[in-house]
Amino acid sequence: MTERSAPATAAPVDPMPPADLRTNTEFTATFKFTDIEATLAEAFGDRFRDYRRDYYKSLNYDENGFLPAFPLTVSFELVNRCNLDCVMCYTVNHHEPKATLGLDTLETALAECRAHGLPAAVVGMGAEPLLYKGIRDVMRAVREADVMDVFLGTNGVLLNEALSEFLVTQRVARLEISLDAATPETYERIRGKDELELIERNIEAFLEVRRRHGSKLPVLRLCFCVQEFNHHEREMFLDKWRDKADYLDFQQLVDFSAIDELRATGTVADIDSVHVEEPHCAYPFNSLHVWSNGDVTPCCTFFAKNLVVGNVKDRTLKDIWDGPEMARIRGEIRSGDLNPTCRVCLGRRDVEKFAEARAMSDGTAAPSAER
């Protein structure tokens, strides 16, 4: 996922919410307090540097024609359940028939990933991975598959000290915790439960474990999805965590309201009014995403529920990556003749964030955007 870099200072708080927080990106930025690329390069050496070089090349797929032989990142949703009920999330995903990605299926996929030298994996997309009973087995299996840039995304409710100890000793590369609030009242309004103080204690315990081990890993990213209920706490959130997290990500609110219609009909009634000036999206050129029922999609957004390109239970990731379904989606993005799902997804997002990688001329130097 792309982010903007920004100076580590907060903008003045607007007393009134922006007219549309989905398109007003003045409220979205990334504040970095650690050189994350340098930290991970120190940990994993030249192989990490080579992977990031290819990752940046993949952002400029339209200019250089680059397509890796195997995805650079594979993401996994372990179970389609969550212990919170966030107002900005596509919570339909958490109320569908329960699906769990079995450890045997996961290990088969990871064996293939190891054979192809997969450099990066994300655990936790669309749901809460710490609800998965075998989460330690999963994280251990991903590391044993020789994946370097292992990314665990969680809401932090179940991040106890013992699990933090495990993540540090396993040298998991990145830990992302989504908070979206600086006060318990705002947190409960957005996420449905009063868990903020518990999560903050969990984060402090994680940082203490990391200090005790003298480790820089996992690097800690805290996320804040800017929306009507919390925009006024942006500065407070920044001040609270600036000396603790490695980076803070103020994210753009995404409109998921069209997903049900897309899934039911394949399009939306107002499709002719949805315009995409620059159809730039690098996900199909560097990633595959495995959902808890085994479905594979070209991106991790909930919109992708309507873009299934195969299932990991009956096809290999390599076969899917090279298959006609992925080729069709890549061709649509290159030509600008988008399918309705990609058109709605890109049309309702900040185009600049997707096109920002164009500032790179050859894909060899780090742009201002970083996953």
XYZ file of C-alpha atoms in Angstrom, residues 47-230:
184
model
C 18.589 -9.705 -0.711
C 16.332 -7.081 0.876
C 17.881 -4.312 -1.220
C 17.348 -6.347 -4.394
C 13.729 -6.996 -3.464
C 13.036 -3.309 -2.819
C 14.670 -2.405 -6.120
C 12.251 -4.764 -7.869
C 9.348 -3.450 -5.808
C 10.034 0.120 -6.923
C 10.403 -1.062 -10.510
C 6.978 -2.693 -10.229
C 5.457 0.667 -9.318
C 6.500 1.920 -12.748
C 5.196 -1.106 -14.652
C 3.641 1.127 -17.313
C 6.945 2.823 -18.124
C 9.400 -0.063 -17.891
C 7.240 -3.127 -18.635
C 8.563 -4.848 -15.521
C 6.706 -7.891 -14.223
C 8.420 -10.246 -11.769
C 8.305 -13.973 -12.483
C 6.514 -14.499 -9.161
C 4.724 -11.977 -6.951
C 6.930 -9.907 -4.666
C 4.284 -9.978 -1.941
C 1.665 -12.567 -1.001
C -0.971 -11.589 1.574
C -3.059 -13.965 3.673
C -6.402 -13.541 5.420
C -6.438 -16.365 7.959
C -10.053 -16.193 9.139
C -12.884 -13.886 8.078
C -13.697 -12.741 11.593
C -12.909 -9.716 13.743
C -13.354 -8.868 17.424
C -14.256 -5.246 16.651
C -16.973 -3.625 14.549
C -15.425 -0.581 12.897
C -17.632 1.978 11.169
C -15.262 2.406 8.215
C -14.748 -1.304 7.493
C -16.601 -3.615 5.118
C -17.909 -5.642 8.050
C -20.036 -7.824 5.766
C -16.840 -9.837 5.396
C -16.947 -10.726 9.079
C -20.559 -11.923 9.056
C -20.446 -14.236 6.059
C -20.180 -17.998 6.636
C -17.009 -18.620 8.605
C -13.971 -19.456 6.502
C -10.568 -20.434 7.845
C -7.389 -20.892 5.845
C -6.137 -24.264 7.050
C -2.527 -24.577 8.139
C -1.990 -27.390 5.615
C -3.201 -25.170 2.770
C -1.060 -22.330 4.038
C 2.038 -24.528 4.321
C 1.557 -25.788 0.760
C 1.365 -22.216 -0.486
C 4.400 -21.231 1.572
C 6.423 -24.154 0.225
C 5.769 -22.773 -3.243
C 6.673 -19.279 -2.045
C 9.967 -20.579 -0.662
C 10.750 -22.327 -3.940
C 10.268 -19.040 -5.800
C 12.146 -16.937 -3.240
C 9.166 -14.849 -2.092
C 10.611 -11.793 -0.320
C 7.505 -10.361 1.399
C 4.297 -11.593 3.014
C 1.421 -9.889 4.796
C -0.532 -11.719 7.494
C -3.804 -10.019 8.297
C -5.943 -8.590 5.507
C -9.631 -7.909 5.855
C -9.942 -9.441 9.334
C -8.161 -9.921 12.689
C -5.342 -12.487 12.364
C -4.806 -12.912 16.103
C -8.196 -14.664 16.284
C -6.601 -17.530 14.342
C -5.855 -20.252 16.883
C -2.612 -21.259 15.219
C -1.256 -17.752 14.684
C 2.173 -18.658 16.082
C 2.364 -21.647 13.761
C 1.508 -19.356 10.859
C 4.136 -16.757 11.701
C 6.717 -19.470 12.263
C 5.841 -21.113 8.935
C 6.165 -17.821 7.066
C 9.609 -17.203 8.527
C 10.639 -20.820 7.847
C 9.663 -20.213 4.221
C 12.569 -17.735 4.211
C 10.351 -14.704 3.722
C 12.152 -11.551 4.865
C 9.643 -8.725 4.927
C 6.949 -10.342 7.073
C 4.158 -7.942 7.933
C 1.576 -8.612 10.662
C -1.460 -6.312 10.740
C -3.699 -6.351 13.820
C -5.993 -4.198 15.930
C -3.795 -5.027 18.925
C -6.500 -6.233 21.324
C -4.950 -9.705 21.598
C -1.330 -8.596 21.392
C -0.189 -9.804 24.822
C 3.381 -9.726 26.099
C 4.031 -13.386 25.317
C 3.013 -12.874 21.691
C 5.177 -9.762 21.489
C 8.094 -11.838 22.760
C 7.394 -14.388 20.028
C 7.253 -11.774 17.266
C 10.528 -10.208 18.358
C 12.395 -13.515 18.638
C 11.005 -14.650 15.260
C 12.390 -11.445 13.735
C 9.080 -10.515 12.137
C 9.891 -7.431 10.081
C 6.848 -5.220 10.600
C 3.976 -4.872 13.041
C 1.036 -2.665 12.093
C -1.590 -1.736 14.670
C -4.680 0.216 13.642
C -5.924 2.593 16.318
C -7.851 5.455 14.672
C -8.189 7.443 17.910
C -6.322 9.208 20.678
C -9.088 9.006 23.302
C -11.188 6.069 24.541
C -14.435 7.854 23.675
C -13.494 8.311 20.028
C -12.073 4.809 19.807
C -15.311 3.254 21.055
C -17.381 5.367 18.678
C -15.337 4.177 15.686
C -14.534 0.585 16.678
C -17.549 -0.402 18.751
C -15.698 -1.360 21.962
C -13.783 0.467 24.668
C -10.419 -1.224 24.107
C -8.034 1.685 23.585
C -6.360 1.664 26.991
C -5.815 -2.103 26.780
C -4.240 -1.770 23.328
C -2.039 1.094 24.438
C -0.745 -1.064 27.301
C -0.119 -3.866 24.816
C 1.886 -1.503 22.606
C 3.949 -0.297 25.558
C 4.620 -3.921 26.534
C 5.667 -4.736 22.967
C 8.101 -1.799 22.929
C 9.550 -2.930 26.253
C 10.063 -6.463 24.908
C 11.785 -5.058 21.846
C 14.027 -2.859 24.012
C 14.859 -5.788 26.284
C 16.027 -7.818 23.299
C 17.964 -4.898 21.858
C 16.059 -5.389 18.622
C 14.790 -2.947 16.002
C 12.322 -5.548 14.734
C 9.453 -5.606 14.214
C 9.332 -1.964 13.158
C 6.102 -0.495 14.521
C 3.553 1.266 12.339
C 0.458 2.796 13.935
C -2.461 3.628 11.638
C -5.177 6.250 11.899
C -7.955 6.248 9.295
C -9.038 9.899 9.129
C -12.807 10.303 9.242
C -15.633 12.423 10.596
C -15.380 11.123 14.154
C -11.632 11.444 14.717
